[in-house]
Amino acid sequence: MARTNILIVPAISLLFLLESCDSSKSATASNVTARTTRVQLPNQNNNVIKTSWPSIGCWFWSAEEFEGEGYKRFLDLYEKYSPFELLTTSLRHPGDLTDPAVHDRIKAASRYARNKGMGLVMDLDIRLARDSFKQKYPNELQQIVLFRELPANEGNTATIAIKAKGYDDHYTYGRKPYEPVATQLLRAYSFKKANGMIAPGSLKDITTMATAVATTDSVHVTVNFGDAGKGWTACVLVAVTLNTPDVFAPHLLSYQRQILQQYADAALAGACKDEWGFPGRFSPQTRDLWFSPFMARWYEQQTGGRDLLKDMLLMIYGEKDAEAERTSAINHYMELYWKRNGEIETDFYHAVKAIFGENAMSGTHPTWFPFPDKREIFKNGLSWWGSKRDLAQTDEATPFSVRTALAKKMWSPLWFNMYYDKDVNVYHKDIWRAALAGGRLNYHPLWPHPINELSASLLKDSLMMAESRVKLLNYISAASPDCPVALVFGHPAVLNWNDSTTFADAGLPIANDLWKEGYFTDIIPSSEIVNGSLIINAKGKIQYGPQQYKTVIFYHPQYDHEAVANFFNKAAAYGKTAIYVVGDWTKNFGGEPYDGITIMGSGIKKADASSIAATVMEELKAKAVLPQTKGEMHSVAGFPASVMPMAGGQLRLIDGTLIVVSGEQYLMGDPINQTFQASGHSVYFDAVGVAAVRLNTKGEVEALAAGGLKSFKTRHFSLELPLRTDLVLYREKGKWKGIVQGFTGPLPEALTNITKNWVRLRWPERYIPN
C-alpha cells in the first residue's frame, strides 16, 4: 500500500481558519486519511493542514439549537453524512447577538464544530442586533418617506390619515419585523400641476400651515391652503422610522465591528452579512423613498448643497423646464444606494479579516431577490459588484452571467450560489449545471419544508455523494470560466426610475441569447469602469479581474459619467477588444446635453438590442472562438428564469483547464467515454460524472481530476486502472501528488508507479432515518 502523507493542495488553496484559535485535538495523518478532507484547524502548536476550495452548507438555528446541547445534532449529522467543511450559519430564533447567552451558545457550537472538522461562518449582521443598536443609538434608525397627495377642498383645507407598515425578510424570521417605531410630518408643499408635473413657479413650502397628530405607526395630517384656492394640490412628506439601523447611520460601521469583536474568542471560521441593503420591498413604489437625516447630508455633499427632501419631490413629480435637474437628482440619489451599501459590505469584509484573521471567510451573498430588476434596485442599487468577498457568492436564481462576473471581480476561481428548492430532485441536475459554469452550491436545506425535518432534508438520497464527486474539481480549479464577452450596462441608466426605456434593464436578454449558444458573457455595471475595476491592460485589451475580453457590449450608456466615454475611446484606439454600443447617449450624469456616442470615437460600433447577440456570435466564430456548453432557460423556487448551462458538456477555464461534466441522467453522473481537445491537444477520458485536465505549453499533464476514472490518455501520459476510481493528480514543485476517494485496500501499481504520495478520502455515509 502506498505511503500516505498529509494533504497539501497547490497554490489554489484558500484556508478559512482562525489562526489565533487553538484546538483541543491535533490533526494527524491518520485522521485525514480516514475521512473526507475538511478545512483543517490549527493544533495547539499552530501547525496547519491545507485543503482545497471548501464544500459549504447552510445551518439555520431554531429553538432546538438553544436547548441543552441541541446544536450537536446537526453537526453530528453533517460530520458523518456530508463533505461540508464550512457552514454558513444564521439565527432563525429570537436573540440579540450582543446577549452574552447567545454569544456563549455560538461559541460552544463553533468549538464543537471544529472538533468535528468543520468551521462555522456565523451570521453576525447588525440586523440581528437591532434592539441593542436602537437602545444605544435611538436617533440612527432607518426612515422611509411617504409622499401623499391631497387636493384642496372648497374650504381650502384637506386632511389625510396615513397608516405605516413594517417590512419582513429572513432576518425577521422568528423575531419582530422591521416595524414602525415613530411617524413624523417632515414637510408639506402645495403646487399647481401642468401635465401631471409641478407647474413652474408654483411650488410653495406650507409646512407651517399643516398640523399633524402622530402615533407610533400612523399620522393624521390637516393642511390649510390659505389663499391658494381651488386647483392646487398639496403633498405631505411623512417619515416612518423603522426598527432597523439606518444605512447611513454614523455609528453603523463601528457598531458592526463591535459585534464582530465580541465573537473574536468564538473559534469562528468567518462571519456572514447576508442580503444587505434597505429593507426589501417586493412591490417598491417611487412615492415611498428611503431617507434619513444622515442620508440627506451625504446627498447635500454630493450635489453641492442641494436639499434631498425638496429634490425627492422633484424626482417624483418633475417640473417643466427642470428635466435636467430631475435627472441629476435621481442619478445622485440612486448612486448613493449602491455606493453606501457597497461600502458597508466592504468594511464588513475588512473587519472580518482584522478580527478573525486573514484566512477567515467573509460571507455570504450581496444578492437579495436576486435579479437585476426594480426589487433589487430599491434594495441595494445593484451594489453586488462593489461588495468585497474572497469567494464570489450569490443566491437562488441569480443569472449565471452575474455569477461568472463576480468571480472575475473577486479573483475567485469558483463562485458559490446559496441554493434551495422544495424538491430535492431539482438539486440533482443543478449541481452539475453549476459545475459547468465554474460554480458550486452552498446547500440550503429544502424550503419550504417541515421545520422538524429541515436538518436532514438533504441527506435522504445520494446528493452529498454527488457533491463529493464534483468537489474533486476543486483540487485543480485555479481559474474561473473563460467568458469572451462582457456586457457592460450603464449603471445610472438602469437605476433611473424616471426613464422607462432603461430602468431595470441590465441587458440580461442579450446575455441570455449569448449563453444559450455557449458564448459565456459577464454582466458588469459601468460603475466598475469609474472605480477602476474594469481596466485597459498593458496589451490594450479590456480586462476584468483575470478575464481579458474579445468583445464588449456597452448597453444603455444614457446618463453615464464622462469618464466612461473616455475609457471606451481609449480602448477603441487600441483596437484589441471589439466594442459595441447599444442605446443613445444624449445626456450626461447631470442630465445636460451630451454627445457620448461621438466622444467614444469612431472605433465604437453602433448596434441594436435585437441583433447584437447574433452579430457578436458571428464575429467570435470568425475569430475561431469556440463556444462552451449551450444553455436553456431555467429557474428555481419560483424566481425569474434566465439561461443556465445544460447539465452535461464542456467548460474551458481562463488558464486552459478543460472540465467535462456529465449529469443529465444520473445523480452520481453519467458515463464520459470520449476524446476531447484541451489547449490544442487530444485527451481521452473513460470516467463518470466529471473529468478535468490542465496541460502545460508542451501538452504535458499538470493536473487531472475525474470521477470513476478507468482510463486516461494523452500523447505524453497514459493511465489504465483495474477499477473505476475517483481520483486527483497534480504536480507540486515538479513532483506528483494524488488523492483517491472511496478507495479501500492497496492502491494499484498504475498509481503507485506515478507517486507514493497519496491521500485517501472517504465517501460520506448514506443517511438512514430512524
PDB file of C-alpha atoms in Angstrom, residues 138 171 605 724:
ATOM      1  CA  PRO A 138     -32.136  55.679  19.010  1.00  0.00           C
ATOM      2  CA  TYR A 171     -33.659  38.416   9.310  1.00  0.00           C
ATOM      3  CA  LYS A 605     -19.713  50.103 -33.452  1.00  0.00           C
ATOM      4  CA  ARG A 724     -13.089   2.819 -11.505  1.00  0.00           C
TER       5      ARG A 724
END
